[in-house]
Coordinates of C-alpha atoms and ligand atoms in Angstrom, one line a residue:
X1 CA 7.8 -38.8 23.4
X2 CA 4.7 -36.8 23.0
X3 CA 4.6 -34.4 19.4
X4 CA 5.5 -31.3 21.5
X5 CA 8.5 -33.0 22.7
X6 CA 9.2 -33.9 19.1
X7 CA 8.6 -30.2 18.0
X8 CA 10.5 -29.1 20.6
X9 CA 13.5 -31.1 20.0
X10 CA 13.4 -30.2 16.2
X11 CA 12.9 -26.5 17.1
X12 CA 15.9 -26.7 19.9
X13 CA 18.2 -27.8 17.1
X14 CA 17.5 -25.6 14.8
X15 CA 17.2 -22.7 17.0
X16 CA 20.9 -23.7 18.4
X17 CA 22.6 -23.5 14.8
X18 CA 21.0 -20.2 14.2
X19 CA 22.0 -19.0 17.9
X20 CA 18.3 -18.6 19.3
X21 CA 18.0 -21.1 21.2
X22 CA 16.7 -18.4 24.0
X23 CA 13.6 -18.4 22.3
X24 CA 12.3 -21.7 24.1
X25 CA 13.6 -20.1 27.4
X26 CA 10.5 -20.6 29.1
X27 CA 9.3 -23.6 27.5
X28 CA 8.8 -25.8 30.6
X29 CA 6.5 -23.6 32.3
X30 CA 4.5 -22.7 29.1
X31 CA 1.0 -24.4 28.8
X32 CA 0.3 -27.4 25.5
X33 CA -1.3 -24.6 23.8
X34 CA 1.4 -21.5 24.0
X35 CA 4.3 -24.4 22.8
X36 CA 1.9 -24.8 20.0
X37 CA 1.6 -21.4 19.3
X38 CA 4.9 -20.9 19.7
X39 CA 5.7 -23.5 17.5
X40 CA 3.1 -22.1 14.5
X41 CA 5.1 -18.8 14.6
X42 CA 8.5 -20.7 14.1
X43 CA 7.0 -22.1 11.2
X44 CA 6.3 -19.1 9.9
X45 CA 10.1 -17.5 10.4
X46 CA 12.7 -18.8 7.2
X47 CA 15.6 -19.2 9.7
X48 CA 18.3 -19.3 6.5
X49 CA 16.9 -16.0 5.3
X50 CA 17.3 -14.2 9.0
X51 CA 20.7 -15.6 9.2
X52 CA 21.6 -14.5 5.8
X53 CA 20.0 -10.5 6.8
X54 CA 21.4 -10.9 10.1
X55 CA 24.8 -11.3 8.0
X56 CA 24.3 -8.2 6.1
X57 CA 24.9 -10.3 3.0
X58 CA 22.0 -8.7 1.5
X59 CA 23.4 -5.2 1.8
X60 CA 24.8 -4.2 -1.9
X61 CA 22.8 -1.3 -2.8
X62 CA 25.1 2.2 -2.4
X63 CA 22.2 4.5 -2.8
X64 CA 24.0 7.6 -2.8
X65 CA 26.2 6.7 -5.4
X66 CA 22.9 5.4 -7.3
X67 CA 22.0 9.5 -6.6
X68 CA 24.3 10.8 -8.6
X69 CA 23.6 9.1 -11.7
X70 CA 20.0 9.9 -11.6
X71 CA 17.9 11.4 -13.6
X72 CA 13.9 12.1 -15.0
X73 CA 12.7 8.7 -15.5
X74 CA 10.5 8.2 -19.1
X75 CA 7.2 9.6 -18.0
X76 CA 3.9 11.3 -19.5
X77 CA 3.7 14.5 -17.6
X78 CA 0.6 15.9 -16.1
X79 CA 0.0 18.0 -19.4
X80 CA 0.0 14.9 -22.1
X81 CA 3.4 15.6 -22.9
X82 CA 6.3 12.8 -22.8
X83 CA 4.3 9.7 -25.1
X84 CA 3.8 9.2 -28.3
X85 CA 0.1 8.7 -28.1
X86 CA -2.2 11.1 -26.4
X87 CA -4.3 11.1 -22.6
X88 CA -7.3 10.8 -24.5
X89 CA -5.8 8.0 -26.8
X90 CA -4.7 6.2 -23.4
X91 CA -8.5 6.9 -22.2
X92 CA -10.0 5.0 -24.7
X93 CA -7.4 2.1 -24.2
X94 CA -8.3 1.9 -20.7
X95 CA -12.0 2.1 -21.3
X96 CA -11.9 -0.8 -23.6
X97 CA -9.2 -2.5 -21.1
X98 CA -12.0 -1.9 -18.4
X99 CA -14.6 -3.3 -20.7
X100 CA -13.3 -6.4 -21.5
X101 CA -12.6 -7.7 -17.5
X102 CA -9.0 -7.2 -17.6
X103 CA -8.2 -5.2 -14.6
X104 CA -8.1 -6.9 -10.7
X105 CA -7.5 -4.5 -7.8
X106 CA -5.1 -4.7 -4.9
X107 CA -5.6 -2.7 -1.4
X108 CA -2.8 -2.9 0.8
X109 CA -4.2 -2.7 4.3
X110 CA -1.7 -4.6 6.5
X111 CA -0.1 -1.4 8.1
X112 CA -0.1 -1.1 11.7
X113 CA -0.7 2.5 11.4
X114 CA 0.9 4.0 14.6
X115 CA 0.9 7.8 13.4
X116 CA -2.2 7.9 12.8
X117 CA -3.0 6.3 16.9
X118 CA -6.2 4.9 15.1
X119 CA -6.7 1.5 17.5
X120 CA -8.4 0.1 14.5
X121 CA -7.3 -1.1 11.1
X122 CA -6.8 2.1 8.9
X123 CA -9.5 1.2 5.9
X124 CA -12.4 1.7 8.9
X125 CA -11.4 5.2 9.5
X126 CA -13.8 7.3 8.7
X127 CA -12.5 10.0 6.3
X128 CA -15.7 11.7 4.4
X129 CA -15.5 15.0 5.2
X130 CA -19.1 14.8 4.9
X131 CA -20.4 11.0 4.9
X132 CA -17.9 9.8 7.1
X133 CA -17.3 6.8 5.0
X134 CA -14.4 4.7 5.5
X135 CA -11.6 4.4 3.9
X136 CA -12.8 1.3 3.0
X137 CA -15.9 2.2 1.5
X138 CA -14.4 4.9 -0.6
X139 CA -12.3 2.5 -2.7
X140 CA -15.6 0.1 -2.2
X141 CA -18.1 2.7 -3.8
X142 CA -15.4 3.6 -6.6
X143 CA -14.8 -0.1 -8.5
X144 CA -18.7 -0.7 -8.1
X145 CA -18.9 3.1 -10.0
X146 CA -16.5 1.7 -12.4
X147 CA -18.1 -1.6 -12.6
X148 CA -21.2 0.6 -13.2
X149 CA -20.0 2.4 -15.8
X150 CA -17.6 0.1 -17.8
X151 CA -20.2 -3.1 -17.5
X152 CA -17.4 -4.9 -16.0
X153 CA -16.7 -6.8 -12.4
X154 CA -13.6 -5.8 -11.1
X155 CA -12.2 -8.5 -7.9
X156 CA -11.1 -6.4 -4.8
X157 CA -8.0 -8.7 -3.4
X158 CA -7.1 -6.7 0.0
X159 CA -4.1 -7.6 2.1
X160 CA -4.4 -7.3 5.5
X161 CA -1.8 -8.6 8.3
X162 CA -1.7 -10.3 11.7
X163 CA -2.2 -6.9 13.1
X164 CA -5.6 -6.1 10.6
X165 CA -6.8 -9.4 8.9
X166 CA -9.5 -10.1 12.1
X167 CA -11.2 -7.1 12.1
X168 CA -10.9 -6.4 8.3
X169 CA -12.7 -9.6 8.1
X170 CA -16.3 -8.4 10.6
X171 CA -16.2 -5.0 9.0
X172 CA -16.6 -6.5 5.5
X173 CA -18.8 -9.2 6.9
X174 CA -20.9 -6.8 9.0
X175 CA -21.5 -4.2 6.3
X176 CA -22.4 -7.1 3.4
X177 CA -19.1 -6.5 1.9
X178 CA -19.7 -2.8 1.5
X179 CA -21.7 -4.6 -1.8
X180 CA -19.2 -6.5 -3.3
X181 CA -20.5 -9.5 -4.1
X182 CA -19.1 -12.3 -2.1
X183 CA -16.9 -13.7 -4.9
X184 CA -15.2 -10.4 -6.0
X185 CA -13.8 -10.0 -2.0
X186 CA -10.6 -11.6 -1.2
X187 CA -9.2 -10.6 1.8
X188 CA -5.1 -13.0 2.4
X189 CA -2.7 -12.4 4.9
X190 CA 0.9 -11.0 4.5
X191 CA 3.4 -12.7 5.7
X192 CA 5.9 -11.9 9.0
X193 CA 9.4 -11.6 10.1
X194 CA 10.3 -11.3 13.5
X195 CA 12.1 -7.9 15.1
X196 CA 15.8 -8.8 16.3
X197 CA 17.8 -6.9 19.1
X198 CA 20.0 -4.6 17.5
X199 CA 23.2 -5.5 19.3
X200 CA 23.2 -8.8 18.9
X201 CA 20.6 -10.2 16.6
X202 CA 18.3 -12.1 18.9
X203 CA 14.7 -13.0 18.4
X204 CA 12.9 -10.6 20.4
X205 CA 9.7 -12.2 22.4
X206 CA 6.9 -10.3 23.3
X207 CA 5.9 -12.7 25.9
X208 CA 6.9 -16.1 27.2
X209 CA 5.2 -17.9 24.7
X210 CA 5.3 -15.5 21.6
X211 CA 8.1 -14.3 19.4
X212 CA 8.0 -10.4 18.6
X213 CA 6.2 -10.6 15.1
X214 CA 5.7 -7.6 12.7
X215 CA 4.0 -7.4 9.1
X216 CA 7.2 -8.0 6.0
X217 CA 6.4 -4.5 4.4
X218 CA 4.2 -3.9 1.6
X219 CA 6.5 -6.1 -0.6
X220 CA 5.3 -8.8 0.9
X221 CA 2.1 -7.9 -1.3
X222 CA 3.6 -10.3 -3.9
X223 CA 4.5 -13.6 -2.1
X224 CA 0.9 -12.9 -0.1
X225 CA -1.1 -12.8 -3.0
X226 CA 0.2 -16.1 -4.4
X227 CA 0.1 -17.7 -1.1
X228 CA -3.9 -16.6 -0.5
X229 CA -4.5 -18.0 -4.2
X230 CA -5.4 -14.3 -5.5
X231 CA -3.0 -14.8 -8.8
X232 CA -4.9 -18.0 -9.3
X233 CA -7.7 -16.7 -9.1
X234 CA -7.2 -13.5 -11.1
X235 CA -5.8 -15.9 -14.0
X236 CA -9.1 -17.9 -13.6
X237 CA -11.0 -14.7 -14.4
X238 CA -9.1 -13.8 -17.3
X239 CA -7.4 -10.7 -15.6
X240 CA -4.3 -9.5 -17.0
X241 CA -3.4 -6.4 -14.8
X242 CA -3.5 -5.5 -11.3
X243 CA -4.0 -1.9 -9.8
X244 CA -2.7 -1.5 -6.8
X245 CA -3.0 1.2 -4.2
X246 CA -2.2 1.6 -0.4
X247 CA -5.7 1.8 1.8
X248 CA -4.5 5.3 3.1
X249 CA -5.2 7.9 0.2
X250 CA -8.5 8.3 0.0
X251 CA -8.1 10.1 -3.4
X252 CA -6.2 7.4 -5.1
X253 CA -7.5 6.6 -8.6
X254 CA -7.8 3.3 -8.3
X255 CA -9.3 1.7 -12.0
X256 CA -8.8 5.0 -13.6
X257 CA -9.1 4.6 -17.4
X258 CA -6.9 7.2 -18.1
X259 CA -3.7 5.7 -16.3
X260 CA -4.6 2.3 -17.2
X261 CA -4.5 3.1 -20.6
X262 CA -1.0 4.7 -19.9
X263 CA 0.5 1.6 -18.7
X264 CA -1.0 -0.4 -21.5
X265 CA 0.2 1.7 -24.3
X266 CA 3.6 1.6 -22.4
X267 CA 3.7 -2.0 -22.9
X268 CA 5.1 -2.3 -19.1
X269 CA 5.2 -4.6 -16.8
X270 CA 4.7 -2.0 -14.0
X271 CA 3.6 1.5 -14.1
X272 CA 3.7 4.1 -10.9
X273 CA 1.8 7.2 -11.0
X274 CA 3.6 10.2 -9.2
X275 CA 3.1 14.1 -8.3
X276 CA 5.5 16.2 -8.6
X277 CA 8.1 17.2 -5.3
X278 CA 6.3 20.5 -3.9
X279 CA 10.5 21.3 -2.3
X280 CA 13.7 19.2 -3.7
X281 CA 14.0 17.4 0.1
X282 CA 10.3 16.2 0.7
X283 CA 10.2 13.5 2.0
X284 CA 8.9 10.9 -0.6
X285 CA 10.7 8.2 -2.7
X286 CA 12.0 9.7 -5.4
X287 CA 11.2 8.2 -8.7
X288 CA 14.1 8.1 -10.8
X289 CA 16.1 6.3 -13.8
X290 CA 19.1 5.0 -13.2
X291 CA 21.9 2.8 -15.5
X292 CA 18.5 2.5 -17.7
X293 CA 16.7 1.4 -14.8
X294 CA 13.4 3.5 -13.4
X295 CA 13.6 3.1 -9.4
X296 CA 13.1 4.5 -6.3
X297 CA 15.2 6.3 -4.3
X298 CA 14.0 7.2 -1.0
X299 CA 14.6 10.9 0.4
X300 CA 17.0 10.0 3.1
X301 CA 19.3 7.9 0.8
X302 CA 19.0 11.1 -1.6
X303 CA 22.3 13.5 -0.8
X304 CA 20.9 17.2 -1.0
X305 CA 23.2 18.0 -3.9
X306 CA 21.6 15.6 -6.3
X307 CA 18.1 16.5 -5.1
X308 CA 18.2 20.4 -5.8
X309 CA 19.8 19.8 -8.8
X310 CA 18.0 21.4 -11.3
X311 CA 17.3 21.5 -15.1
X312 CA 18.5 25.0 -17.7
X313 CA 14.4 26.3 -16.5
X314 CA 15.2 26.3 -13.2
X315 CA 12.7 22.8 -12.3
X316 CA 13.7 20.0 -10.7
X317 CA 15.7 17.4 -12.2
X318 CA 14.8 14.6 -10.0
X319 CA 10.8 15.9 -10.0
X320 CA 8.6 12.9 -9.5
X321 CA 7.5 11.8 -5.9
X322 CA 6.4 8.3 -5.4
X323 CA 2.7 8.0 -4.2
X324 CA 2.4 4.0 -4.1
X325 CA 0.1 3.6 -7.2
X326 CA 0.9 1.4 -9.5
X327 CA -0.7 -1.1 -12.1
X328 CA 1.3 -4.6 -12.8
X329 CA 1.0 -6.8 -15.6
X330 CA -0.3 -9.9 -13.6
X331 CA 2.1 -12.2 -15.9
X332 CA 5.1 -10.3 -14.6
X333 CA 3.6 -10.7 -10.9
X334 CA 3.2 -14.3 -11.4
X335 CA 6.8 -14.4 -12.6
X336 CA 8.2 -12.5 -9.7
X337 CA 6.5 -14.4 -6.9
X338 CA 8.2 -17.2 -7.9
X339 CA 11.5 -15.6 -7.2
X340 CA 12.5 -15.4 -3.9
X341 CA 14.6 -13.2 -3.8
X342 CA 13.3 -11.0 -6.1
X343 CA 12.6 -8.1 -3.3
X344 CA 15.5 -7.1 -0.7
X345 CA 14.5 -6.5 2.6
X346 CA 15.4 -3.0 4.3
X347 CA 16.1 -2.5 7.7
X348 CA 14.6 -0.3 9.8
X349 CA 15.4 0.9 13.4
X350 CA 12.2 0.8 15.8
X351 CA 11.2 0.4 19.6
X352 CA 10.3 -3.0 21.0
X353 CA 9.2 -3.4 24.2
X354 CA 10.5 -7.1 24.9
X355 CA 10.4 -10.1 27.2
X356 CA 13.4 -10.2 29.0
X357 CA 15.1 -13.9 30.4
X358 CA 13.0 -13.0 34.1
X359 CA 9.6 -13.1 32.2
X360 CA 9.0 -9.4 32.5
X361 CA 8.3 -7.0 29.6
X362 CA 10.4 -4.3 29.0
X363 CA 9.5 -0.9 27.3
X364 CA 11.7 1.0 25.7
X365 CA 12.2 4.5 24.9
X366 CA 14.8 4.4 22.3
X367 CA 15.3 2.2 19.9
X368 CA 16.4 -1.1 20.5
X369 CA 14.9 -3.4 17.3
X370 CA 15.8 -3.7 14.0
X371 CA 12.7 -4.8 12.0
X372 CA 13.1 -6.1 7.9
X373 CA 10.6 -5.4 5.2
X374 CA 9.7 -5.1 1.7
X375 CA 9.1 -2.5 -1.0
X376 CA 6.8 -3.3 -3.5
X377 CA 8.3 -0.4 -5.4
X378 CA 11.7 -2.5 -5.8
X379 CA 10.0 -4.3 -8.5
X380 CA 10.5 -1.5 -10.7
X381 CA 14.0 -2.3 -11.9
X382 CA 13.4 -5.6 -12.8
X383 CA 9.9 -4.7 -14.5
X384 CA 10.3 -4.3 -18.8
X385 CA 9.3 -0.9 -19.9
X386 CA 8.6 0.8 -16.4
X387 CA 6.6 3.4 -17.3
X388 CA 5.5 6.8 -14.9
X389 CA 2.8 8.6 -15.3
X390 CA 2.5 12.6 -13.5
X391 CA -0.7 13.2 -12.0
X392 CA -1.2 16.4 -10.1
X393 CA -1.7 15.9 -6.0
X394 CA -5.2 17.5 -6.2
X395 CA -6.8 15.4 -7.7
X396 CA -4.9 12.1 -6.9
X397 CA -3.1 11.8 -3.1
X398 CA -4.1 12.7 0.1
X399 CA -2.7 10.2 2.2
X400 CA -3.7 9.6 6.4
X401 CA -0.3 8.9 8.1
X402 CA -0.5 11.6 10.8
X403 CA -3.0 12.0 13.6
X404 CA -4.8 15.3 14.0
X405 CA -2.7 18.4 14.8
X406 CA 0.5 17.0 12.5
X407 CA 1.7 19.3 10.3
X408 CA 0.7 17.4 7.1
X409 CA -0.8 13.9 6.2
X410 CA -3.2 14.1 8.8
X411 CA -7.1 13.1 8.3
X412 CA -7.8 16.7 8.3
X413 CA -5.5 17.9 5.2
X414 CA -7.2 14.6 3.8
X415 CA -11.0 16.1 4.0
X416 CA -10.2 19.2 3.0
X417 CA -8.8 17.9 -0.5
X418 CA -11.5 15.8 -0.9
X419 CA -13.8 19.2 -0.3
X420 CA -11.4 21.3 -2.5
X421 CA -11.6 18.9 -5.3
X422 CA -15.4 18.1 -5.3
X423 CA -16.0 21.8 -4.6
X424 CA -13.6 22.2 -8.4
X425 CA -15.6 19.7 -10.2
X426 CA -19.2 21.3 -9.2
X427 CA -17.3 25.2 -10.2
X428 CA -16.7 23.2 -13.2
X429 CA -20.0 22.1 -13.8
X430 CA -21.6 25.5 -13.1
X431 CA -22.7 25.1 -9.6
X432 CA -21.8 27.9 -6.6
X433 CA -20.5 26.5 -3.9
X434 CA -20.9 29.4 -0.8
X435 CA -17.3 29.7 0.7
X436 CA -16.5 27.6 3.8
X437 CA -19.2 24.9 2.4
X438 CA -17.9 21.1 2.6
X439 CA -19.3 19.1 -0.5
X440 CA -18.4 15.6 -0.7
X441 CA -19.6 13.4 -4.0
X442 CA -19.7 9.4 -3.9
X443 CA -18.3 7.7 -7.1
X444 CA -21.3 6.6 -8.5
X445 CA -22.4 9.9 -9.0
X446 CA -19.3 11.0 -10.5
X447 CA -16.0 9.6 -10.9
X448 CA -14.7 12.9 -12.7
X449 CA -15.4 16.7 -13.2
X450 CA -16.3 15.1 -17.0
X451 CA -19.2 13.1 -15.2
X452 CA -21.0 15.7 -13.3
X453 CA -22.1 17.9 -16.6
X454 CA -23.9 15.3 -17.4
X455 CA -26.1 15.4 -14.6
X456 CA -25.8 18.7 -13.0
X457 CA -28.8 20.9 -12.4
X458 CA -28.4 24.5 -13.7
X459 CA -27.8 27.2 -11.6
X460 CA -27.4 25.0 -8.7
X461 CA -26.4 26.9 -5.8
X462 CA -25.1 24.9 -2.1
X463 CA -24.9 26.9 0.9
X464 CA -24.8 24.1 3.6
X465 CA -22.2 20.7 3.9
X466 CA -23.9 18.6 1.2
X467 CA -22.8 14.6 0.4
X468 CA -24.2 14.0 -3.3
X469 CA -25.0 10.5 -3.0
X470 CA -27.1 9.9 -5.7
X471 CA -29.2 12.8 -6.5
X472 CA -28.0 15.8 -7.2
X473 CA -30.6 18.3 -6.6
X474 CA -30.0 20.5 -3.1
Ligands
UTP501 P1 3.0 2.9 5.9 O1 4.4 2.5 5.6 O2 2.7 4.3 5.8 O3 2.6 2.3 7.3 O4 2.2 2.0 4.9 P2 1.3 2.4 8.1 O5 1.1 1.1 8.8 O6 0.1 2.8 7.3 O7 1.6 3.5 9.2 P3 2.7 3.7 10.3 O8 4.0 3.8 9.6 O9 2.6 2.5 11.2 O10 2.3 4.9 11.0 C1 1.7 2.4 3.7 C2 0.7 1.5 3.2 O11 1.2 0.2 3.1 C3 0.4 -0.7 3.9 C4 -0.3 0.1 4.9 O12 -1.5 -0.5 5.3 C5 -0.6 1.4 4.1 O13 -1.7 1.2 3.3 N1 1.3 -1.7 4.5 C6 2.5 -1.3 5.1 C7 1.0 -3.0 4.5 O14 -0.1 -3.4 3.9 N2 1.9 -3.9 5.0 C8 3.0 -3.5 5.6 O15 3.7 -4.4 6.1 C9 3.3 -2.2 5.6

């Protein structure tokens, strides 16, 4: 019996008591190295798990009713109010936090990004409204400003998936790792779970040989980043927080001092910054307390009633809107990646095209797949002290979900607030910037409006697109 056979006998059985046994369909005709492909990706699937989702037993949450018992969750507002210390207290916490090598940073980049139509992983689009740097190199060129500034050396850990981790990999290699020094990059892989026919739960294939594989949501982040050895390694280095951020915003503030400091005066195990809804039924998670616990409730689970309820002024009661940046105390991550099933999955309806019993893929225009992931942002009911923290949208999200022409979240909304808010910080400063002008300004020039009277010229005026790189004369 030859090791395939034996795989394949193992994998038959298996696949039998969990009612997939179509998936080896075509094994007879499939070459030594698709069955051991095939076989790699079974590895990968937790078969108890699937059964388990495939069983609903996981589905206990009634979000609705969670709605109605919602309210603010404990927050410092964008104007310092809401904690007993002040923004410039929490500054100087974070400075010193920064200082003394305590901070790792997380990227998620495993998204597939199909708004955006981009055929290559999202961190390589090019978003500079001037520049054209990457995604990519705008988080790059703001921890190496931090590192600049705070004398520290801040590890990038960035999560790609399947779909992202090959050519995440060349760019960083290609560009000299955007220069990060070789031992402060760690690029790990999320893990997968397979898409299953909504009707009846099979394994959907993509081909003869492959089973129809999809990235387990940012969640996943957790389980990944023990897996690829990042916790170790953070622990190794003395780090005790992670800031996290999703590669699509190029304005996230990703090692700010100011929010650090937030979460650390907090005393919390995880910290989310928000902006405030711009209408009651946007649709962003809603960031809420609930039974003493801060979550998230996402818009569509939100009935309309509880989310244009408002407060005596006439302002929203449930007012802050999740942008996916958030700082974890790396002892709590550690904790919580041992767990299971310390993340549900959710289950979302999409379109497969599929390998039908003939061989022959199928596309689909409706949907026909139910795929499971995680949220990261389910860790905030089981984190101590959750703590949010109101930043205004201007100056902190811009995210690139939709491509050109969308409505909103496109890459052009995107480099026009990164325009609007560099063109603020050089009005600040005392500069003119001539109407219709882009400006863009790297982070190691200035990571804030505070920066940039420092070194601003006087009477500076800019009449044509300018990218401040490092000088800033015009
Ligand atoms: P989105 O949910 O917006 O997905 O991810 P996306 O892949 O960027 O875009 P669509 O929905 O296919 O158009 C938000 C962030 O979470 C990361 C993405 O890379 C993005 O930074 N993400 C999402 C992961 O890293 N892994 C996942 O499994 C899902």
């Amino acid at each position: 019996m030859t090791e395939n056979n034996l795989n394949y006998d193992q994998w038959k059985k298996v696949l039998a008591e969990h009612g997939q046994e179509h998936v080896l369909g075509h094994w007879p005709k499939l070459t030594a190295r698709e069955r051991e492909g095939l076989c790699q990706q079974l590895n990968e699937i937790d078969f108890v798990e699937l059964g388990d989702l495939l069983a609903g037993q996981d589905e206990t949450t009634d979000f609705k009713a969670l709605a109605m018992r919602a309210a603010s969750p404990p927050a410092v507002l964008a104007d310092g109010s809401g904690a007993d210390w002040s923004p410039a207290e929490a500054r100087e916490r974070g400075e010193e936090a920064l200082k003394q090598g305590e901070f790792g940073a997380v990227i998620v980049a495993g998204g597939q990004g199909t708004r955006l139509g981009f055929d290559q992983p999202k961190g390589m689009f090019s978003i500079g409204p001037v520049s054209g740097r990457t995604l990519f190199q705008f988080f790059v060129d703001r921890l190496l400003a931090v590192n600049e500034k705070y004398g520290c050396c801040i590890p990038l850990y960035i999560m790609t998936s399947e779909a992202t981790d090959e050519q995440t990999r060349d760019y960083f290699r290609e560009n000299d790792n955007l220069g990060l020094q070789p031992d402060d990059l760690h690029i790990f892989k999320q893990g997968v779970m397979p898409a299953v026919d909504s009707v009846n739960g099979k394994l959907l294939m993509d081909s003869t040989s492959s089973i129809a594989l999809s990235p387990d949501g940012h969640g996943g982040t957790v389980s990944a980043l023990e897996r690829g050895g990042c916790l170790d390694d953070a622990v190794r280095r003395g780090i005790r927080h992670l800031a996290y951020i999703q590669v699509d915003n190029p304005l996230a503030q990703l090692c700010d001092p100011e929010l650090i400091g937030h979460h650390l005066m907090a005393a919390s195990d995880m910290t989310t910054q928000v902006v405030r809804k711009r209408e009651p039924m946007e649709r962003v998670g809603n960031v809420v307390l609930v039974d003493g616990q801060v979550q998230i409730i996402e818009y569509s689970d939100l009935p309309e009633s509880a989310a244009t309820a408002t407060n005596e002024d006439g302002s929203l009661k449930l007012w802050a809107g999740n942008i996916a940046v958030h700082m974890f105390k790396l002892d709590f991550l550690r904790r919580v990646a041992g767990e299971a099933a310390s993340l549900p999955f959710h289950r979302a309806s999409k379109k497969v095209p599929y390998c039908d019993e003939s061989g022959k893929l199928v596309h689909v225009d409706q949907p026909n797949a139910v795929k499971f992931e995680k949220f990261i942002f389910d860790l905030l009911p089981i984190a101590k002290n959750a703590f949010v923290v109101e930043s205004l949208a201007s100056e902190a999200f811009a995210p690139v979900k939709n491509a050109a022409g969308a409505r909103t979240d496109t890459p052009e909304t995107a480099r026009k607030a990164i325009t609007d808010l560099h063109r603020g910080w050089l009005e600040e400063a005392g500069v003119c910037v001539d109407q219709g002008v882009q400006v863009e300004i790297n982070p190691r020039v200035a990571l804030s409006a505070g920066d940039l009277h420092e070194k601003i010229e006087p009477n500076l005026r800019i009449s044509a697109d300018q990218y401040f790189d490092s000088r800033l004369e015009s």
